Short mmCIF file of C-alpha atoms in Angstrom, two decimals:
data_model
loop_
_atom_site.label_atom_id
_atom_site.label_comp_id
_atom_site.label_asym_id
_atom_site.label_seq_id
_atom_site.Cartn_x
_atom_site.Cartn_y
_atom_site.Cartn_z
CA UNK A 75 45.14 86.58 168.36
CA UNK A 76 45.58 90.31 168.67
CA UNK A 77 47.22 91.32 171.92
CA UNK A 78 44.69 92.74 174.39
CA UNK A 79 47.41 93.79 176.75
CA UNK A 80 47.94 97.26 178.00
CA UNK A 81 49.35 98.98 181.02
CA UNK A 82 48.18 100.45 184.23
CA UNK A 83 48.17 100.22 188.03
CA UNK A 84 46.16 98.91 190.98
CA UNK A 85 45.89 99.03 194.74
CA UNK A 86 47.72 100.79 197.51
CA UNK A 87 50.59 99.01 199.24
CA UNK A 88 53.41 96.54 199.58
CA UNK A 89 54.39 92.99 200.44
CA UNK A 90 54.15 92.39 204.16
CA UNK A 91 56.98 89.84 204.33
CA UNK A 92 60.35 89.77 202.58
CA UNK A 93 60.40 87.30 199.71
CA UNK A 94 63.05 84.62 199.77
CA UNK A 95 65.26 84.71 196.71
CA UNK A 96 65.72 81.25 195.12
CA UNK A 97 68.91 79.85 193.74
CA UNK A 98 69.29 80.83 190.11
CA UNK A 99 68.55 77.97 187.78
CA UNK A 100 66.59 77.18 184.65
CA UNK A 101 63.69 75.89 186.75
CA UNK A 102 62.97 78.20 189.66
CA UNK A 103 61.21 77.20 192.86
CA UNK A 104 60.06 80.10 195.01
CA UNK A 105 59.76 80.23 198.77
CA UNK A 106 57.55 82.75 200.53
CA UNK A 107 57.27 83.15 204.28
CA UNK A 108 53.89 84.07 205.69
CA UNK A 109 53.13 85.58 209.09
CA UNK A 110 51.78 83.71 212.10
CA UNK A 111 48.20 83.54 210.82
CA UNK A 112 49.12 81.05 208.08
CA UNK A 113 48.19 77.42 207.86
CA UNK A 114 50.10 75.91 210.78
CA UNK A 115 49.97 78.98 213.06
CA UNK A 116 53.73 79.27 212.52
CA UNK A 117 55.77 80.68 209.68
CA UNK A 118 54.88 78.57 206.67
CA UNK A 119 56.74 78.21 203.40
CA UNK A 120 54.91 77.54 200.14
CA UNK A 121 56.85 76.35 197.13
CA UNK A 122 55.74 77.12 193.61
CA UNK A 123 57.52 76.23 190.38
CA UNK A 124 58.11 78.96 187.87
CA UNK A 125 55.77 79.16 184.88
CA UNK A 126 52.03 79.01 184.48
CA UNK A 127 50.20 77.20 187.24
CA UNK A 128 47.91 74.32 186.25
CA UNK A 129 44.18 75.09 186.33
CA UNK A 130 42.09 73.59 189.12
CA UNK A 131 41.29 69.97 188.34
CA UNK A 132 44.25 69.80 185.90
CA UNK A 133 42.28 70.89 182.82
CA UNK A 134 40.66 74.17 181.88
CA UNK A 135 36.92 73.80 181.33
CA UNK A 136 35.47 75.16 178.06
CA UNK A 137 31.68 74.92 177.87
CA UNK A 138 31.15 76.74 174.55
CA UNK A 139 29.78 74.52 171.79
CA UNK A 140 32.17 74.10 168.86
CA UNK A 141 31.30 75.99 165.69
CA UNK A 142 30.19 72.98 163.59
CA UNK A 143 27.60 71.91 166.21
CA UNK A 144 26.04 75.30 166.99
CA UNK A 145 23.20 75.17 164.44
CA UNK A 146 22.21 71.69 165.60
CA UNK A 147 22.26 72.73 169.25
CA UNK A 148 20.19 75.84 168.56
CA UNK A 149 17.53 73.63 166.95
CA UNK A 150 17.56 71.40 170.03
CA UNK A 151 17.25 74.41 172.34
CA UNK A 152 14.18 75.68 170.49
CA UNK A 153 12.15 72.62 171.55
CA UNK A 154 13.10 72.67 175.25
CA UNK A 155 11.41 74.35 178.24
CA UNK A 156 12.83 77.85 178.65
CA UNK A 157 14.47 79.59 181.59
CA UNK A 158 15.07 83.31 181.10
CA UNK A 159 18.36 84.63 182.48
CA UNK A 160 18.78 87.93 184.29
CA UNK A 161 21.80 90.13 183.54
CA UNK A 162 23.62 88.65 186.57
CA UNK A 163 22.69 85.09 185.55
CA UNK A 164 24.27 85.82 182.16
CA UNK A 165 27.45 87.05 183.83
CA UNK A 166 27.69 83.83 185.84
CA UNK A 167 27.04 81.79 182.70
CA UNK A 168 29.90 83.68 181.06
CA UNK A 169 32.15 82.86 184.03
CA UNK A 170 31.25 79.15 183.81
CA UNK A 171 31.51 78.92 180.03
CA UNK A 172 35.14 80.07 179.89
CA UNK A 173 36.42 77.98 182.79
CA UNK A 174 36.96 80.64 185.45
CA UNK A 175 35.27 78.23 187.88
CA UNK A 176 37.06 75.10 186.59
CA UNK A 177 36.44 72.24 187.18
CA UNK A 178 32.76 73.25 187.61
CA UNK A 179 30.83 72.39 184.44
CA UNK A 180 27.59 74.25 184.98
CA UNK A 181 25.27 75.84 187.48
CA UNK A 182 25.62 73.98 190.78
CA UNK A 183 23.59 70.95 191.71
CA UNK A 184 22.63 70.59 195.36
CA UNK A 185 25.70 68.61 196.45
CA UNK A 186 28.01 71.23 194.91
CA UNK A 187 25.96 74.05 196.39
CA UNK A 188 26.15 72.57 199.90
CA UNK A 189 29.90 71.89 199.67
CA UNK A 190 30.47 75.47 198.56
CA UNK A 191 28.16 76.98 201.17
CA UNK A 192 29.45 75.00 204.15
CA UNK A 193 33.05 74.05 203.27
CA UNK A 194 34.13 76.65 200.67
CA UNK A 195 35.39 73.84 198.46
CA UNK A 196 34.47 71.12 195.99
CA UNK A 197 35.53 67.48 196.38
CA UNK A 198 36.88 65.91 193.19
CA UNK A 199 36.59 62.27 192.14
CA UNK A 200 40.30 61.62 192.81
CA UNK A 201 39.92 62.68 196.45
CA UNK A 202 41.49 66.10 196.02
CA UNK A 203 39.71 69.38 196.69
CA UNK A 204 39.56 72.74 194.94
CA UNK A 205 38.54 76.00 196.50
CA UNK A 206 35.02 77.22 195.69
CA UNK A 207 33.71 79.79 198.12
CA UNK A 208 30.70 81.39 196.41
CA UNK A 209 27.66 79.54 195.07
CA UNK A 210 27.22 79.82 191.30
CA UNK A 211 23.55 78.95 191.04
CA UNK A 212 20.51 79.65 188.88
CA UNK A 213 17.17 80.45 190.54
CA UNK A 214 13.72 79.67 189.10
CA UNK A 215 10.22 80.33 190.42
CA UNK A 216 7.28 77.98 190.94
CA UNK A 217 5.82 78.68 187.50
CA UNK A 218 9.10 77.88 185.74
CA UNK A 219 9.46 74.71 187.78
CA UNK A 220 5.98 73.62 186.69
CA UNK A 221 6.69 74.37 183.03
CA UNK A 222 9.90 72.31 183.16
CA UNK A 223 7.96 69.34 184.51
CA UNK A 224 9.80 66.05 183.98
CA UNK A 225 12.21 67.39 181.35
CA UNK A 226 15.88 66.65 182.00
CA UNK A 227 17.04 69.56 179.84
CA UNK A 228 16.15 73.22 179.58
CA UNK A 229 17.02 76.06 177.23
CA UNK A 230 18.51 79.17 178.81
CA UNK A 231 17.33 82.29 176.98
CA UNK A 232 18.20 85.98 177.03
CA UNK A 233 15.81 88.90 177.63
CA UNK A 234 14.54 88.58 174.04
CA UNK A 235 13.89 84.83 174.44
CA UNK A 236 16.82 83.90 172.19
CA UNK A 237 18.36 80.54 173.22
CA UNK A 238 21.92 81.04 174.44
CA UNK A 239 22.64 77.77 176.26
CA UNK A 240 21.32 74.33 177.14
CA UNK A 241 21.38 72.99 180.70
CA UNK A 242 21.59 69.18 180.67
CA UNK A 243 20.85 66.47 183.23
CA UNK A 244 19.17 69.01 185.45
CA UNK A 245 18.48 68.88 189.16
CA UNK A 246 15.94 71.18 190.83
CA UNK A 247 16.14 71.78 194.59
CA UNK A 248 15.01 74.30 197.19
CA UNK A 249 16.65 77.73 197.31
CA UNK A 250 17.50 78.30 200.99
CA UNK A 251 17.85 82.06 200.69
CA UNK A 252 18.37 82.94 204.34
CA UNK A 253 20.99 80.22 204.83
CA UNK A 254 22.74 81.22 201.59
CA UNK A 255 22.86 84.88 202.58
CA UNK A 256 23.94 84.22 206.17
CA UNK A 257 26.76 81.87 205.24
CA UNK A 258 28.04 83.91 202.29
CA UNK A 259 27.90 87.39 203.86
CA UNK A 260 27.94 86.58 207.57
CA UNK A 261 24.82 88.70 208.07
CA UNK A 262 21.23 88.92 206.91
CA UNK A 263 21.04 92.66 207.51
CA UNK A 264 19.00 94.48 204.85
CA UNK A 265 20.81 96.53 202.24
CA UNK A 266 23.42 94.09 200.89
CA UNK A 267 23.71 95.20 197.24
CA UNK A 268 24.07 91.79 195.56
CA UNK A 269 21.41 90.22 197.77
CA UNK A 270 18.88 92.90 196.91
CA UNK A 271 19.72 92.68 193.23
CA UNK A 272 19.95 88.93 192.74
CA UNK A 273 18.59 86.92 195.68
CA UNK A 274 15.75 88.60 197.61
CA UNK A 275 13.28 88.53 194.72
CA UNK A 276 14.70 85.43 193.00
CA UNK A 277 12.75 82.20 192.74
CA UNK A 278 12.41 79.69 195.55
CA UNK A 279 14.10 76.91 193.56
CA UNK A 280 17.59 76.38 192.19
CA UNK A 281 18.29 74.48 188.98
CA UNK A 282 21.68 72.90 188.33
CA UNK A 283 23.17 70.91 185.48
CA UNK A 284 25.84 70.70 182.81
CA UNK A 285 26.10 73.70 180.51
CA UNK A 286 26.42 73.83 176.76
CA UNK A 287 26.79 77.49 175.78
CA UNK A 288 25.74 78.02 172.17
CA UNK A 289 28.13 80.87 171.35
CA UNK A 290 30.89 82.81 173.12
CA UNK A 291 29.35 85.50 175.32
CA UNK A 292 29.67 89.01 173.85
CA UNK A 293 28.34 92.28 175.27
CA UNK A 294 28.82 94.49 172.19
CA UNK A 295 29.68 97.44 174.43
CA UNK A 296 33.00 98.31 172.85
CA UNK A 297 34.90 96.44 175.57
CA UNK A 298 34.73 92.84 174.32
CA UNK A 299 38.31 93.14 173.04
CA UNK A 300 39.42 93.38 176.68
CA UNK A 301 37.49 90.28 177.79
CA UNK A 302 40.11 87.55 177.45
CA UNK A 303 39.11 84.05 178.55
CA UNK A 304 41.46 82.04 180.79
CA UNK A 305 42.58 80.13 177.67
CA UNK A 306 43.33 83.36 175.80
CA UNK A 307 45.13 84.80 178.81
CA UNK A 308 47.30 81.72 179.15
CA UNK A 309 48.11 81.90 175.46
CA UNK A 310 49.10 85.57 175.78
CA UNK A 311 51.16 84.92 178.92
CA UNK A 312 53.00 82.06 177.24
CA UNK A 313 53.61 84.28 174.22
CA UNK A 314 55.18 86.82 176.57
CA UNK A 315 57.45 84.13 178.03
CA UNK A 316 56.09 84.63 181.57
CA UNK A 317 57.88 82.60 184.24
CA UNK A 318 55.66 84.06 186.97
CA UNK A 319 52.27 85.79 186.84
CA UNK A 320 51.09 88.11 189.61
CA UNK A 321 47.45 89.09 189.55
CA UNK A 322 45.58 92.02 191.01
CA UNK A 323 41.86 92.62 190.85
CA UNK A 324 40.37 96.11 190.88
CA UNK A 325 36.94 97.64 190.70
CA UNK A 326 37.92 101.30 191.21
CA UNK A 327 39.78 103.99 189.26
CA UNK A 328 43.53 103.61 189.60
CA UNK A 329 46.11 106.05 190.90
CA UNK A 330 49.86 106.32 191.29
CA UNK A 331 49.85 104.42 194.58
CA UNK A 332 48.55 101.41 192.70
CA UNK A 333 51.36 101.77 190.17
CA UNK A 334 53.88 101.89 193.01
CA UNK A 335 52.58 98.58 194.33
CA UNK A 336 52.70 96.93 190.91
CA UNK A 337 56.24 98.01 190.06
CA UNK A 338 57.53 97.14 193.53
CA UNK A 339 55.99 93.66 193.34
CA UNK A 340 57.67 93.02 190.01
CA UNK A 341 60.99 94.27 191.39
CA UNK A 342 60.74 91.83 194.28
CA UNK A 343 59.94 88.91 191.99
CA UNK A 344 62.99 89.78 189.89
CA UNK A 345 65.09 89.80 193.06
CA UNK A 346 63.80 86.30 193.79
CA UNK A 347 65.35 85.12 190.54
CA UNK A 348 62.43 85.22 188.12
CA UNK A 349 63.41 86.41 184.66
CA UNK A 350 60.10 87.68 183.31
CA UNK A 351 57.27 88.14 185.84
CA UNK A 352 54.12 89.44 184.15
CA UNK A 353 51.41 91.52 185.81
CA UNK A 354 47.79 90.50 185.17
CA UNK A 355 45.77 93.67 185.78
CA UNK A 356 42.23 92.39 186.05
CA UNK A 357 39.37 94.87 186.58
CA UNK A 358 36.06 93.32 187.57
CA UNK A 359 33.47 93.63 184.83
CA UNK A 360 30.24 92.21 186.25
CA UNK A 361 27.62 93.63 188.61
CA UNK A 362 28.81 96.37 190.98
CA UNK A 363 26.89 98.48 193.48
CA UNK A 364 25.28 101.73 192.41
CA UNK A 365 27.92 104.09 193.80
CA UNK A 366 30.86 102.34 192.12
CA UNK A 367 32.21 103.88 188.92
CA UNK A 368 30.75 101.91 185.96
CA UNK A 369 33.03 99.66 183.93
CA UNK A 370 32.94 101.78 180.76
CA UNK A 371 34.18 104.84 182.64
CA UNK A 372 36.77 102.85 184.57
CA UNK A 373 38.18 101.53 181.32
CA UNK A 374 38.34 105.06 179.90
CA UNK A 375 40.20 106.12 183.02
CA UNK A 376 42.53 103.14 182.80
CA UNK A 377 43.30 103.94 179.14
CA UNK A 378 44.44 107.43 180.12
CA UNK A 379 46.65 105.94 182.81
CA UNK A 380 48.05 103.55 180.22
CA UNK A 381 48.81 106.32 177.76
CA UNK A 382 51.09 107.90 180.35
CA UNK A 383 53.19 104.72 180.49
CA UNK A 384 52.71 104.35 184.24
CA UNK A 385 53.48 100.65 183.85
CA UNK A 386 55.50 98.84 181.21
CA UNK A 387 53.16 97.53 178.46
CA UNK A 388 55.63 94.74 177.72
CA UNK A 389 55.21 93.25 181.19
CA UNK A 390 51.52 94.01 181.82
CA UNK A 391 48.43 92.24 180.52
CA UNK A 392 45.07 93.94 181.06
CA UNK A 393 41.81 92.04 180.78
CA UNK A 394 38.26 92.32 182.18
CA UNK A 395 37.19 89.67 184.71
CA UNK A 396 33.50 88.92 183.93
CA UNK A 397 32.36 87.96 187.44
CA UNK A 398 29.68 89.87 189.34
CA UNK A 399 30.79 91.53 192.60
CA UNK A 400 29.21 90.19 195.80
CA UNK A 401 30.98 92.38 198.42
CA UNK A 402 31.25 89.28 200.59
CA UNK A 403 34.67 89.98 202.10
CA UNK A 404 36.83 87.01 203.13
CA UNK A 405 34.39 84.56 201.52
CA UNK A 406 34.45 86.26 198.15
CA UNK A 407 38.18 87.01 198.05
CA UNK A 408 38.79 83.25 197.88
CA UNK A 409 36.75 83.16 194.66
CA UNK A 410 38.74 86.06 193.24
CA UNK A 411 42.00 84.25 193.96
CA UNK A 412 40.82 80.84 192.75
CA UNK A 413 39.62 82.24 189.42
CA UNK A 414 43.05 83.76 188.76
CA UNK A 415 44.69 80.34 189.18
CA UNK A 416 42.62 79.21 186.21
CA UNK A 417 43.91 82.20 184.24
CA UNK A 418 47.52 81.18 184.94
CA UNK A 419 48.47 83.29 187.96
CA UNK A 420 50.68 81.79 190.64
CA UNK A 421 50.90 84.96 192.75
CA UNK A 422 47.91 86.94 194.02
CA UNK A 423 48.18 90.35 195.65
CA UNK A 424 45.68 91.06 198.40
CA UNK A 425 45.11 94.35 200.19
CA UNK A 426 43.17 95.74 203.10
CA UNK A 427 39.53 94.60 203.38
CA UNK A 428 39.37 92.87 199.97
CA UNK A 429 35.81 92.58 198.60
CA UNK A 430 34.61 94.43 201.69
CA UNK A 431 32.13 97.25 202.19
CA UNK A 432 30.54 99.27 204.94
CA UNK A 433 27.90 97.57 207.05
CA UNK A 434 24.55 98.24 205.35
CA UNK A 435 22.87 99.32 208.60
CA UNK A 436 25.54 100.24 211.15
CA UNK A 437 28.36 102.77 210.78
CA UNK A 438 31.26 100.33 210.63
CA UNK A 439 33.04 98.03 208.21
CA UNK A 440 31.16 94.82 207.52
CA UNK A 441 34.37 92.73 207.79
CA UNK A 442 37.62 92.93 209.71
CA UNK A 443 40.09 94.61 207.37
CA UNK A 444 42.79 91.95 207.93
CA UNK A 445 40.63 88.84 207.65
CA UNK A 446 40.77 88.63 203.86
CA UNK A 447 44.53 88.14 203.68
CA UNK A 448 44.49 85.82 206.70
CA UNK A 449 41.77 83.63 205.18
CA UNK A 450 43.59 83.45 201.83
CA UNK A 451 46.75 82.19 203.52
CA UNK A 452 44.80 79.33 205.14
CA UNK A 453 42.06 78.53 202.61
CA UNK A 454 41.78 74.88 201.50
CA UNK A 455 42.37 74.42 197.80
CA UNK A 456 44.55 77.53 197.45
CA UNK A 457 47.78 75.94 198.67
CA UNK A 458 49.39 76.25 195.22
CA UNK A 459 48.84 80.00 195.06
CA UNK A 460 51.31 82.40 196.67
CA UNK A 461 49.42 85.12 198.52
CA UNK A 462 51.17 88.47 198.68
CA UNK A 463 49.73 90.78 201.38
CA UNK A 464 50.76 94.42 201.37
CA UNK A 465 50.79 97.59 203.43
CA UNK A 466 48.98 100.71 202.38
CA UNK A 467 50.63 103.40 200.29
CA UNK A 468 49.73 107.03 200.91
CA UNK A 469 50.54 110.48 199.59
CA UNK A 470 53.92 111.62 200.95
CA UNK A 471 53.66 115.39 201.37
CA UNK A 472 57.44 115.76 201.70
CA UNK A 473 58.04 114.12 198.30
CA UNK A 474 54.88 115.22 196.52
CA UNK A 475 54.04 111.68 195.39
CA UNK A 476 52.57 108.36 196.47
CA UNK A 477 54.92 106.33 198.68
CA UNK A 478 54.83 103.41 201.08
CA UNK A 479 53.62 104.56 204.47
CA UNK A 480 56.33 105.10 207.08
CA UNK A 481 54.80 105.04 210.59
CA UNK A 482 57.85 106.82 212.03
CA UNK A 483 56.78 109.98 210.22
CA UNK A 484 53.06 109.49 209.98
CA UNK A 485 52.45 113.24 209.99
CA UNK A 486 54.03 113.45 206.51
CA UNK A 487 51.40 111.23 204.88
CA UNK A 488 47.96 112.01 203.55
CA UNK A 489 45.49 109.12 203.15
CA UNK A 490 43.11 109.52 200.22
CA UNK A 491 40.59 106.69 200.39
CA UNK A 492 38.35 105.67 197.51
CA UNK A 493 35.52 107.58 199.20
CA UNK A 494 37.65 110.73 199.45
CA UNK A 495 38.82 110.33 195.87
CA UNK A 496 35.25 110.09 194.59
CA UNK A 497 34.22 113.08 196.70
CA UNK A 498 37.02 115.24 195.29
CA UNK A 499 36.03 114.28 191.74
CA UNK A 500 32.34 114.95 192.43
CA UNK A 501 33.20 118.39 193.80
CA UNK A 502 35.54 119.11 190.84
CA UNK A 503 38.43 119.53 193.26
CA UNK A 504 41.91 118.41 192.25
CA UNK A 505 43.87 115.88 194.30
CA UNK A 506 47.48 116.66 195.23
CA UNK A 507 49.92 116.63 192.30
CA UNK A 508 51.37 113.14 191.95
CA UNK A 509 48.26 111.32 193.16
CA UNK A 510 46.90 110.43 189.70
CA UNK A 511 47.86 111.32 186.14
CA UNK A 512 45.91 114.39 184.94
CA UNK A 513 44.20 112.55 182.06
CA UNK A 514 42.92 109.83 184.34
CA UNK A 515 41.63 112.36 186.85
CA UNK A 516 39.77 114.28 184.12
CA UNK A 517 37.89 111.12 183.12
CA UNK A 518 36.77 110.65 186.72
CA UNK A 519 35.57 114.26 186.95
CA UNK A 520 33.80 113.89 183.59
CA UNK A 521 31.95 110.83 184.88
CA UNK A 522 30.51 112.66 187.89
CA UNK A 523 29.73 115.67 185.71
CA UNK A 524 27.73 113.36 183.44
CA UNK A 525 25.60 112.27 186.39
CA UNK A 526 24.82 115.87 187.25
CA UNK A 527 23.80 116.64 183.67
CA UNK A 528 21.49 113.61 183.44
CA UNK A 529 20.00 114.16 186.88
CA UNK A 530 21.23 110.82 188.24
CA UNK A 531 22.79 112.30 191.34
CA UNK A 532 21.91 114.72 194.13
CA UNK A 533 24.91 116.90 193.31
CA UNK A 534 26.03 119.66 192.98
CA UNK A 535 26.11 120.30 196.71
CA UNK A 536 29.55 119.93 198.27
CA UNK A 537 30.49 116.49 199.53
CA UNK A 538 32.55 116.42 202.73
CA UNK A 539 36.04 115.06 202.20
#
């Protein structure tokens, strides 16, 4: 397998608690102390053995039909009732097919849906639980339900009616939209991006069952080489000789503050006694809201950052995470962390207001900025994963570069939020030297210029920064 790894940075900040260095040995066990919001309301120590963490359920799920059986399965699919997938449905099918949601084997049946919605977990046959905080479901309307009739299998088809999967042993049940929205987002206020895109106008029924995906999912957008499955990531990480894997998700362009966080995290893991901690830089590749920078442009920007050698390519693996983005705050961040366990990560870095957004109606954040990291440190089914919270990095005017914020000299720091960064790029204004590599910044400016040329934005009026 050709290496898909590359280099680059992600989010602003640093570990909130000192990491305890283990005794040096061939088999390392790490201890991390968490603040008072962790599981027992006191300082709690989690212990994780070095190396790749086992996937949830003990075995990575692979729902793609093997090559010799694909022709036979395609013939079977042609004779079944059809359910057409939306673009977001296809992204969730991709997630399921590669085992990101292991041990889930298909779109959720009602019992799995209810466990996820009300408990944020799935109960396994052996009595154990795994974290599962967001419903992965497939909606159908009344007409589709009628066409399916008494069939126990359906064919899932793309926008051109080509069969791409079979859903077996199906179960159809009511789609409680209001309850789903309220429990996932904590509000039913209008204007939630994912809700408007994927739930409001979806069918009133959900269909669950076991998936057989007829071929690996490809998007043919020039980025498939970056879309490594959990199996491929584990293979690459083992090839690198990783004895620890620390993961960071991003959905925004990256700057030098992100790089500072990444390099400092690796330094701390080395101080703990790990020999070869590997960074999994994992940009989200599914649905995002309209004002986020599209994936293709983000990857162009990341490539420019990589060319500058901001991070070491030998110790960084870059891959696209295929999940859609819900913007569901503390509920969704559990999904982001759980999926990275299945990719082999035993450390997960979490920042301020992960998966959060502004309230769609009121002028405030939808979620408390600290609740994401607090929830992750207590979430059932994530006990094996070390959660690494961090403080925010900012631009240090005295040094002319990004640095960890020092509250004793707060006047020396300039905070450039994602909103401010986008506004500067839209206005063709340069950020301070040392904020982002010049090539990466040019890509961001070019993106907003492209919107002006095509008439997809209200620019060019100045945007307040």
